[in-house]
Amino acid sequence: MSNEIYTVDVDNDGIALVTWDMTDRSMNVFTQAALEQLDALVDRFVADDAVKGVVFTSGKSTFSGGADLTMMKTMLAGMAEEKRTNPDNAQQMLFDQVGRMSWLYRKIETCGKPWVSAINGVCMGGAFELSLACHGRVAADSPSVKMALPEVKVGIFPGAGGTQRVPRLTNAQDALQMMTTGQSLTPSRAKAMGLIHEVVEPKKLISAAKAMIKGGLSPVAPWDVKGFKLPGGQVWSAQGAQLWPAASAILRRETQDNYPAAKAILQSVFEGLQVPIDTGLKIEQRYFSHILQTPEAQSMIRSLFVSLQEINKGARRPEGIKPTKFRKIGVVGAGFMGAGIAYVTAKAGIPVVLIDRDMEATAKGKAYSEELVKKGIQRGKTTKEAGEKLLSLITTSTDHADLADADLVIEAVFEDRDVKKTVTESIEAQIRPSTVLASNTSTLPITGLAKNSKRPKNFIGIHFFSPVDKMMLVEIILGRKTSDKALAVALDYVAAIKKTPIVVNDTRGFFVNRCVLRYMNESYNMLAEGVPPAMIENAAKMAGMPVGPLALNDEVAIDLSLKIVRATIADLGEKAVDPRHLELVETMVEKEGRLGRKNGKGFYDYPAKPAKKHLWPELKTLYPQLDAAKVDVQELKNRYLAVIALEAVRTVEEGIVTDPREADLGTILGFGFAPYTGGALSYIDSMGAQAFVDMCKVLARKYGKQFRAPKLLVDMAAKGETFYGRFNPYKDEKAAA
Ligand code: NAD
């Protein structure tokens, strides 16, 4: 049948080779149909005496991405529907549905015939859990083979037996570490942990899997054998007594209790290890159906899985424009950013010409890539050949004539209007009239810079974040005259270098920096109020921010903050800036010479390694300090998230951001906005616009006008609307959740 997801080939030894290959998808995932067909196969093999064992593998270069997460969305929608008609049954229905995969895997495990999973590529989530339920696991020895249970990254957890089988195969500490971080394992690491049995040459994968069965592999899982002992000892053993109290503390330190799924992993493992596996699986199922209903899971799945995929696949790309093939990219300005842009471009296999004013500067720019390649080889992340290939794609030059045949040019010269004007004119004198010219400016509006261009429709902003090789987000800024064609080229380029784009309209600070500035400014307010600096930083981390605002300001550089404050006053007048902010950054930079991490002195001190950075002790002498016991930490947390979310709302109101998915992803990928919320707009949607407006009213009264809710939000609150409802990114009305 053409819709068959698996092909079966039974050899002369009676071993059925099941090859999973979903022809309508680039990657195998577990859908309802995939589960049903697999279930039918299990029955067929059990009934067929000629089948002695089963080898399960993939027909694609990857093994599988795991469960199709849109299934979760369907389950929740089904539950909501059931709640309306038959509320008593709704929980039970969800409970049964979430157990579907888990009990199918248990059926395989107890079917009486040996199954071996032959892992030939990336094997994630539900697919790795299926492998764990097989009696044998063999992986191909290749850098492209990775195994992980990464569910926690989207707000859920391994709910198809992962929390029960991993800690029955390896010690509980490693199991918890693996599942609460979602880390990927290489075949050798997985074998060392006891999660797989063999690592073999890719060509020998299937024969090795079959050999396990021919060698008499038992069709009974170790935990189904009487006398089974946990590899890490029982939870009430001496080993357990060492692990569990510490594990809870570490989890709290790492997650600040913001991630219910991470906590559910600990609970599921702790409770599940004390009972037989069937009860353990039920415990897991119970936690899973609870976690799936949390706002954290729903927001994270939506932003970090569904939206991320859609945006990466070009949701914002204008239709009807031919995809661009990049044969050469020009990067002008080989400084900190230009060097990074050249690296990520060459890493994607695209030739780059890196241009600066003199060869010394270009050599320094290329040396940045050389250093990254060297480190990559040392850490086993790349090979010598791949590194050499990458470096050979970067040529250096001081001559703008070398840009003549470029398909896209990105300028990353000094942040100075006059320098950018000269450079724009010089570049345009060389490139084809149709070539798109992009600026990496972080502060200068694109429409203004486009005035230097003879073809403003081909002028666009491509704003990278630092460090370019690590930051996944790229902000694309449309000038007033930027054409759809230029946008398509910019999006094609961002897709080629495998980063995530958000498309925004032109404004001072664009989207991400506008939001980040609010975050840092709120910490200035707190400093001026006398909130102890350590509380300012800790409250931010408790709210789910990866870096405290003062530490972040040190990374950005405080003299840059001073420059921005002064430029704002020059352009918009004194009232545009809180005088306390100007005073603080002036004091830091001009009186104290504290520029941030770059001179080892900022809001933090940076002693020589191995000593760690610590808050500058004198910081608290700048303002009379409040009594720490009287500071409401929850309110500090609310202030951070609210002040950023409100700025995101203003950008929506002003038409800077037009798609809620981009605002959410921009805040998470741009500066780590509390990922458990699903992003700044999802944060408001989850709370409800009215509750958010009410909270902001209180904050505005106490702390100032930065908390005044924009009209848009007040209107949404009155109408009971959400951002995903009012600014539905899908043409199909029903698609927005
Ligand atoms: P940088 O000072 O490290 O590098 C600028 C480079 O431009 C220097 O190597 C300089 O020699 C070169 N240059 C100057 N005039 C030139 C000319 N006429 N022709 C060719 N090269 C010329 O600065 P940077 O931090 O890399 O910033 C570059 C741009 O990127 C700026 O517009 C900045 O706002 C933007 N940006 C910076 C960051 C950041 O974190 N540093 C982040 C995003 C965007």
CSV table of C-alpha atoms in Angstrom, one decimal, residues 219-508:
chain,number,residue,atom,x,y,z
A,219,PRO,CA,13.1,-10.9,24.7
A,220,VAL,CA,12.7,-10.0,28.4
A,221,ALA,CA,13.8,-6.5,29.6
A,222,PRO,CA,16.2,-6.6,32.6
A,223,TRP,CA,13.6,-5.0,34.9
A,224,ASP,CA,11.1,-7.8,34.1
A,225,VAL,CA,13.6,-10.4,35.4
A,226,LYS,CA,13.2,-11.3,39.0
A,227,GLY,CA,15.9,-9.9,41.2
A,228,PHE,CA,16.6,-6.9,39.0
A,229,LYS,CA,18.8,-4.3,40.7
A,230,LEU,CA,18.8,-0.6,39.8
A,231,PRO,CA,22.3,0.4,38.5
A,232,GLY,CA,22.3,3.5,40.7
A,233,GLY,CA,20.8,1.8,43.8
A,234,GLN,CA,17.4,2.3,45.3
A,235,VAL,CA,16.2,5.7,46.2
A,236,TRP,CA,16.2,4.8,49.9
A,237,SER,CA,19.8,3.4,49.7
A,238,ALA,CA,22.9,5.3,50.9
A,239,GLN,CA,23.6,6.3,47.3
A,240,GLY,CA,20.0,7.6,47.0
A,241,ALA,CA,20.3,9.5,50.1
A,242,GLN,CA,23.3,11.3,48.6
A,243,LEU,CA,21.6,12.0,45.3
A,244,TRP,CA,18.0,13.0,45.9
A,245,PRO,CA,18.3,16.0,48.3
A,246,ALA,CA,21.0,17.4,46.2
A,247,ALA,CA,19.1,16.8,43.0
A,248,SER,CA,16.1,18.8,44.2
A,249,ALA,CA,18.4,21.6,45.2
A,250,ILE,CA,20.3,21.6,41.9
A,251,LEU,CA,17.0,21.6,40.0
A,252,ARG,CA,15.8,24.6,41.9
A,253,ARG,CA,19.0,26.4,41.4
A,254,GLU,CA,19.0,25.7,37.7
A,255,THR,CA,15.3,26.3,37.0
A,256,GLN,CA,14.2,28.6,39.8
A,257,ASP,CA,11.0,26.4,39.8
A,258,ASN,CA,9.9,28.0,36.6
A,259,TYR,CA,9.8,24.7,34.6
A,260,PRO,CA,7.2,22.3,35.9
A,261,ALA,CA,8.3,19.7,33.4
A,262,ALA,CA,11.8,19.5,34.8
A,263,LYS,CA,10.3,19.0,38.3
A,264,ALA,CA,8.0,16.3,36.9
A,265,ILE,CA,11.0,14.4,35.6
A,266,LEU,CA,12.4,14.3,39.2
A,267,GLN,CA,9.1,13.3,40.6
A,268,SER,CA,8.5,10.6,38.0
A,269,VAL,CA,11.9,9.1,38.4
A,270,PHE,CA,11.8,9.2,42.2
A,271,GLU,CA,8.4,7.7,42.5
A,272,GLY,CA,8.7,5.3,39.5
A,273,LEU,CA,11.9,3.7,40.7
A,274,GLN,CA,10.2,2.5,43.9
A,275,VAL,CA,7.6,0.4,42.1
A,276,PRO,CA,7.5,-2.1,39.3
A,277,ILE,CA,7.8,-0.7,35.8
A,278,ASP,CA,4.1,-1.0,34.9
A,279,THR,CA,3.2,1.2,37.9
A,280,GLY,CA,6.2,3.5,37.1
A,281,LEU,CA,4.8,4.0,33.6
A,282,LYS,CA,1.5,4.9,35.0
A,283,ILE,CA,3.1,7.4,37.3
A,284,GLU,CA,4.9,8.9,34.3
A,285,GLN,CA,1.6,9.0,32.4
A,286,ARG,CA,-0.1,10.8,35.2
A,287,TYR,CA,2.6,13.5,35.4
A,288,PHE,CA,2.6,13.9,31.7
A,289,SER,CA,-1.1,14.5,31.3
A,290,HIS,CA,-0.8,17.1,34.0
A,291,ILE,CA,2.3,18.8,32.5
A,292,LEU,CA,0.7,18.9,29.0
A,293,GLN,CA,-2.1,21.1,30.5
A,294,THR,CA,0.3,23.7,32.0
A,295,PRO,CA,0.6,27.1,30.3
A,296,GLU,CA,4.4,26.6,30.3
A,297,ALA,CA,4.1,23.5,28.1
A,298,GLN,CA,1.5,25.0,25.8
A,299,SER,CA,3.4,28.3,25.3
A,300,MET,CA,6.8,26.6,24.9
A,301,ILE,CA,5.5,24.1,22.4
A,302,ARG,CA,3.9,26.9,20.4
A,303,SER,CA,6.8,29.2,20.3
A,304,LEU,CA,9.9,27.0,20.6
A,305,PHE,CA,8.6,24.2,18.3
A,306,VAL,CA,5.7,25.2,16.1
A,307,SER,CA,6.5,28.9,15.5
A,308,LEU,CA,10.2,28.3,15.3
A,309,GLN,CA,9.7,25.7,12.6
A,310,GLU,CA,7.3,27.9,10.7
A,311,ILE,CA,9.5,30.9,10.8
A,312,ASN,CA,12.6,28.9,9.9
A,313,LYS,CA,10.8,27.5,6.9
A,314,GLY,CA,10.1,31.0,5.6
A,315,ALA,CA,6.6,31.9,7.0
A,316,ARG,CA,7.4,35.6,6.4
A,317,ARG,CA,9.0,35.2,2.9
A,318,PRO,CA,7.0,37.1,0.3
A,319,GLU,CA,5.4,34.7,-2.2
A,320,GLY,CA,6.3,34.4,-5.9
A,321,ILE,CA,10.0,35.4,-5.7
A,322,LYS,CA,12.6,32.9,-6.9
A,323,PRO,CA,14.9,31.5,-4.2
A,324,THR,CA,18.3,33.1,-4.3
A,325,LYS,CA,21.4,31.0,-4.8
A,326,PHE,CA,24.4,32.6,-3.1
A,327,ARG,CA,27.6,32.2,-4.9
A,328,LYS,CA,29.4,35.0,-3.1
A,329,ILE,CA,28.6,37.3,-0.2
A,330,GLY,CA,30.5,40.5,0.5
A,331,VAL,CA,31.1,41.6,4.0
A,332,VAL,CA,32.5,45.1,4.4
A,333,GLY,CA,34.1,45.9,7.8
A,334,ALA,CA,36.2,43.1,9.2
A,335,GLY,CA,35.8,44.1,12.9
A,336,PHE,CA,34.1,42.2,15.6
A,337,MET,CA,30.8,41.7,13.8
A,338,GLY,CA,32.0,41.5,10.2
A,339,ALA,CA,34.5,38.8,11.2
A,340,GLY,CA,31.6,36.8,12.8
A,341,ILE,CA,29.4,37.2,9.8
A,342,ALA,CA,32.1,36.0,7.5
A,343,TYR,CA,32.6,32.9,9.7
A,344,VAL,CA,28.9,31.9,9.7
A,345,THR,CA,28.6,32.5,6.0
A,346,ALA,CA,31.6,30.3,5.2
A,347,LYS,CA,30.4,27.7,7.6
A,348,ALA,CA,27.3,27.5,5.5
A,349,GLY,CA,29.5,26.7,2.5
A,350,ILE,CA,29.1,30.1,0.9
A,351,PRO,CA,32.2,32.0,-0.4
A,352,VAL,CA,32.8,35.3,1.3
A,353,VAL,CA,35.0,38.3,0.5
A,354,LEU,CA,35.8,40.1,3.7
A,355,ILE,CA,36.8,43.7,3.2
A,356,ASP,CA,38.3,46.4,5.4
A,357,ARG,CA,40.5,49.5,5.0
A,358,ASP,CA,43.8,47.7,5.2
A,359,MET,CA,45.1,44.1,5.0
A,360,GLU,CA,46.0,44.1,8.6
A,361,ALA,CA,42.4,44.6,9.6
A,362,THR,CA,41.2,41.9,7.1
A,363,ALA,CA,43.7,39.5,8.4
A,364,LYS,CA,42.6,40.1,11.9
A,365,GLY,CA,39.0,39.5,10.8
A,366,LYS,CA,39.9,36.2,9.2
A,367,ALA,CA,42.0,35.2,12.2
A,368,TYR,CA,38.7,35.2,14.1
A,369,SER,CA,37.5,32.3,11.9
A,370,GLU,CA,40.8,30.6,12.2
A,371,GLU,CA,40.6,30.7,15.9
A,372,LEU,CA,37.0,29.3,15.9
A,373,VAL,CA,38.0,26.5,13.5
A,374,LYS,CA,41.0,25.6,15.7
A,375,LYS,CA,38.8,25.4,18.8
A,376,GLY,CA,36.2,23.4,16.9
A,377,ILE,CA,38.8,20.8,15.9
A,378,GLN,CA,40.2,20.6,19.4
A,379,ARG,CA,36.7,20.0,20.8
A,380,GLY,CA,35.9,17.4,18.2
A,381,LYS,CA,33.1,19.6,16.8
A,382,THR,CA,34.6,19.8,13.3
A,383,THR,CA,37.3,18.0,11.3
A,384,LYS,CA,40.5,19.4,9.9
A,385,GLU,CA,39.2,19.0,6.4
A,386,ALA,CA,35.9,20.8,7.1
A,387,GLY,CA,37.9,23.5,8.9
A,388,GLU,CA,40.3,24.0,6.0
A,389,LYS,CA,37.3,24.1,3.6
A,390,LEU,CA,35.6,26.7,5.6
A,391,LEU,CA,38.7,28.9,5.8
A,392,SER,CA,39.3,28.5,2.1
A,393,LEU,CA,35.9,30.1,1.4
A,394,ILE,CA,36.9,33.4,3.1
A,395,THR,CA,39.1,35.7,0.9
A,396,THR,CA,40.2,39.1,2.1
A,397,SER,CA,40.6,42.3,0.3
A,398,THR,CA,40.7,46.1,0.6
A,399,ASP,CA,39.2,46.7,-2.8
A,400,HIS,CA,35.5,47.2,-3.1
A,401,ALA,CA,35.8,46.1,-6.8
A,402,ASP,CA,35.9,42.6,-5.4
A,403,LEU,CA,32.2,43.0,-4.6
A,404,ALA,CA,31.2,43.3,-8.2
A,405,ASP,CA,29.9,39.7,-8.5
A,406,ALA,CA,28.5,39.4,-5.0
A,407,ASP,CA,24.9,38.3,-4.6
A,408,LEU,CA,24.5,40.2,-1.3
A,409,VAL,CA,26.7,42.7,0.5
A,410,ILE,CA,26.5,43.3,4.3
A,411,GLU,CA,28.2,46.3,5.7
A,412,ALA,CA,29.5,46.1,9.3
A,413,VAL,CA,31.6,49.2,9.5
A,414,PHE,CA,31.7,51.7,12.3
A,415,GLU,CA,28.4,52.9,13.7
A,416,ASP,CA,28.8,56.3,12.3
A,417,ARG,CA,26.4,57.9,9.8
A,418,ASP,CA,29.2,59.6,7.7
A,419,VAL,CA,31.3,56.4,7.5
A,420,LYS,CA,28.3,54.4,6.5
A,421,LYS,CA,27.4,57.0,3.8
A,422,THR,CA,30.9,56.9,2.3
A,423,VAL,CA,31.0,53.1,2.4
A,424,THR,CA,27.5,52.7,0.9
A,425,GLU,CA,28.4,55.0,-2.0
A,426,SER,CA,31.7,53.1,-2.6
A,427,ILE,CA,30.0,49.7,-2.5
A,428,GLU,CA,27.2,50.7,-4.8
A,429,ALA,CA,29.7,52.0,-7.3
A,430,GLN,CA,30.9,48.4,-7.7
A,431,ILE,CA,27.9,46.1,-7.3
A,432,ARG,CA,25.2,45.2,-9.8
A,433,PRO,CA,22.2,47.5,-9.6
A,434,SER,CA,20.0,44.6,-8.5
A,435,THR,CA,22.3,43.4,-5.7
A,436,VAL,CA,20.9,43.8,-2.2
A,437,LEU,CA,22.9,45.9,0.2
A,438,ALA,CA,22.3,45.2,3.9
A,439,SER,CA,23.5,47.2,6.9
A,440,ASN,CA,24.2,45.5,10.2
A,441,THR,CA,23.7,48.7,12.1
A,442,SER,CA,22.3,48.3,15.6
A,443,THR,CA,21.0,51.8,16.2
A,444,LEU,CA,20.7,53.8,13.0
A,445,PRO,CA,17.2,53.7,11.4
A,446,ILE,CA,17.4,51.9,8.0
A,447,THR,CA,15.2,54.4,6.2
A,448,GLY,CA,17.7,57.1,7.1
A,449,LEU,CA,20.7,55.0,5.9
A,450,ALA,CA,18.8,54.1,2.7
A,451,LYS,CA,18.9,57.8,1.8
A,452,ASN,CA,22.6,57.2,1.1
A,453,SER,CA,21.7,54.6,-1.4
A,454,LYS,CA,20.8,55.2,-5.1
A,455,ARG,CA,18.4,52.2,-4.9
A,456,PRO,CA,16.7,52.2,-1.5
A,457,LYS,CA,14.4,49.4,-2.6
A,458,ASN,CA,17.5,47.1,-2.5
A,459,PHE,CA,18.6,48.4,0.9
A,460,ILE,CA,17.7,46.5,4.1
A,461,GLY,CA,18.8,45.9,7.6
A,462,ILE,CA,20.3,42.5,8.6
A,463,HIS,CA,20.9,42.9,12.3
A,464,PHE,CA,23.1,40.2,13.8
A,465,PHE,CA,23.6,39.7,17.5
A,466,SER,CA,26.9,39.1,19.2
A,467,PRO,CA,28.6,36.7,19.3
A,468,VAL,CA,27.4,36.0,15.8
A,469,ASP,CA,28.4,32.3,15.7
A,470,LYS,CA,26.3,31.6,18.9
A,471,MET,CA,23.3,33.8,18.6
A,472,MET,CA,20.5,32.1,16.5
A,473,LEU,CA,18.4,35.2,15.9
A,474,VAL,CA,18.8,37.7,13.1
A,475,GLU,CA,16.6,40.8,12.9
A,476,ILE,CA,15.7,41.9,9.4
A,477,ILE,CA,14.6,45.5,9.2
A,478,LEU,CA,12.6,46.9,6.4
A,479,GLY,CA,13.2,50.5,5.4
A,480,ARG,CA,10.3,52.5,4.1
A,481,LYS,CA,11.2,51.7,0.5
A,482,THR,CA,12.7,48.2,1.0
A,483,SER,CA,11.2,45.9,-1.7
A,484,ASP,CA,9.8,42.4,-1.3
A,485,LYS,CA,12.6,41.1,-3.4
A,486,ALA,CA,15.2,42.5,-1.0
A,487,LEU,CA,13.3,40.9,1.9
A,488,ALA,CA,13.3,37.6,0.1
A,489,VAL,CA,17.0,37.7,-0.5
A,490,ALA,CA,17.7,38.6,3.1
A,491,LEU,CA,15.5,35.8,4.3
A,492,ASP,CA,17.1,33.3,1.9
A,493,TYR,CA,20.5,34.3,3.3
A,494,VAL,CA,19.4,33.9,6.9
A,495,ALA,CA,17.9,30.5,6.0
A,496,ALA,CA,21.2,29.5,4.3
A,497,ILE,CA,23.2,30.2,7.4
A,498,LYS,CA,20.6,28.3,9.5
A,499,LYS,CA,19.6,31.1,11.7
A,500,THR,CA,16.1,32.3,12.7
A,501,PRO,CA,14.9,35.6,11.2
A,502,ILE,CA,12.3,38.0,12.5
A,503,VAL,CA,11.1,40.7,10.1
A,504,VAL,CA,10.4,44.1,11.6
A,505,ASN,CA,9.6,47.6,10.4
A,506,ASP,CA,12.0,50.4,11.0
A,507,THR,CA,12.2,52.2,14.3
A,508,ARG,CA,14.8,53.5,16.7
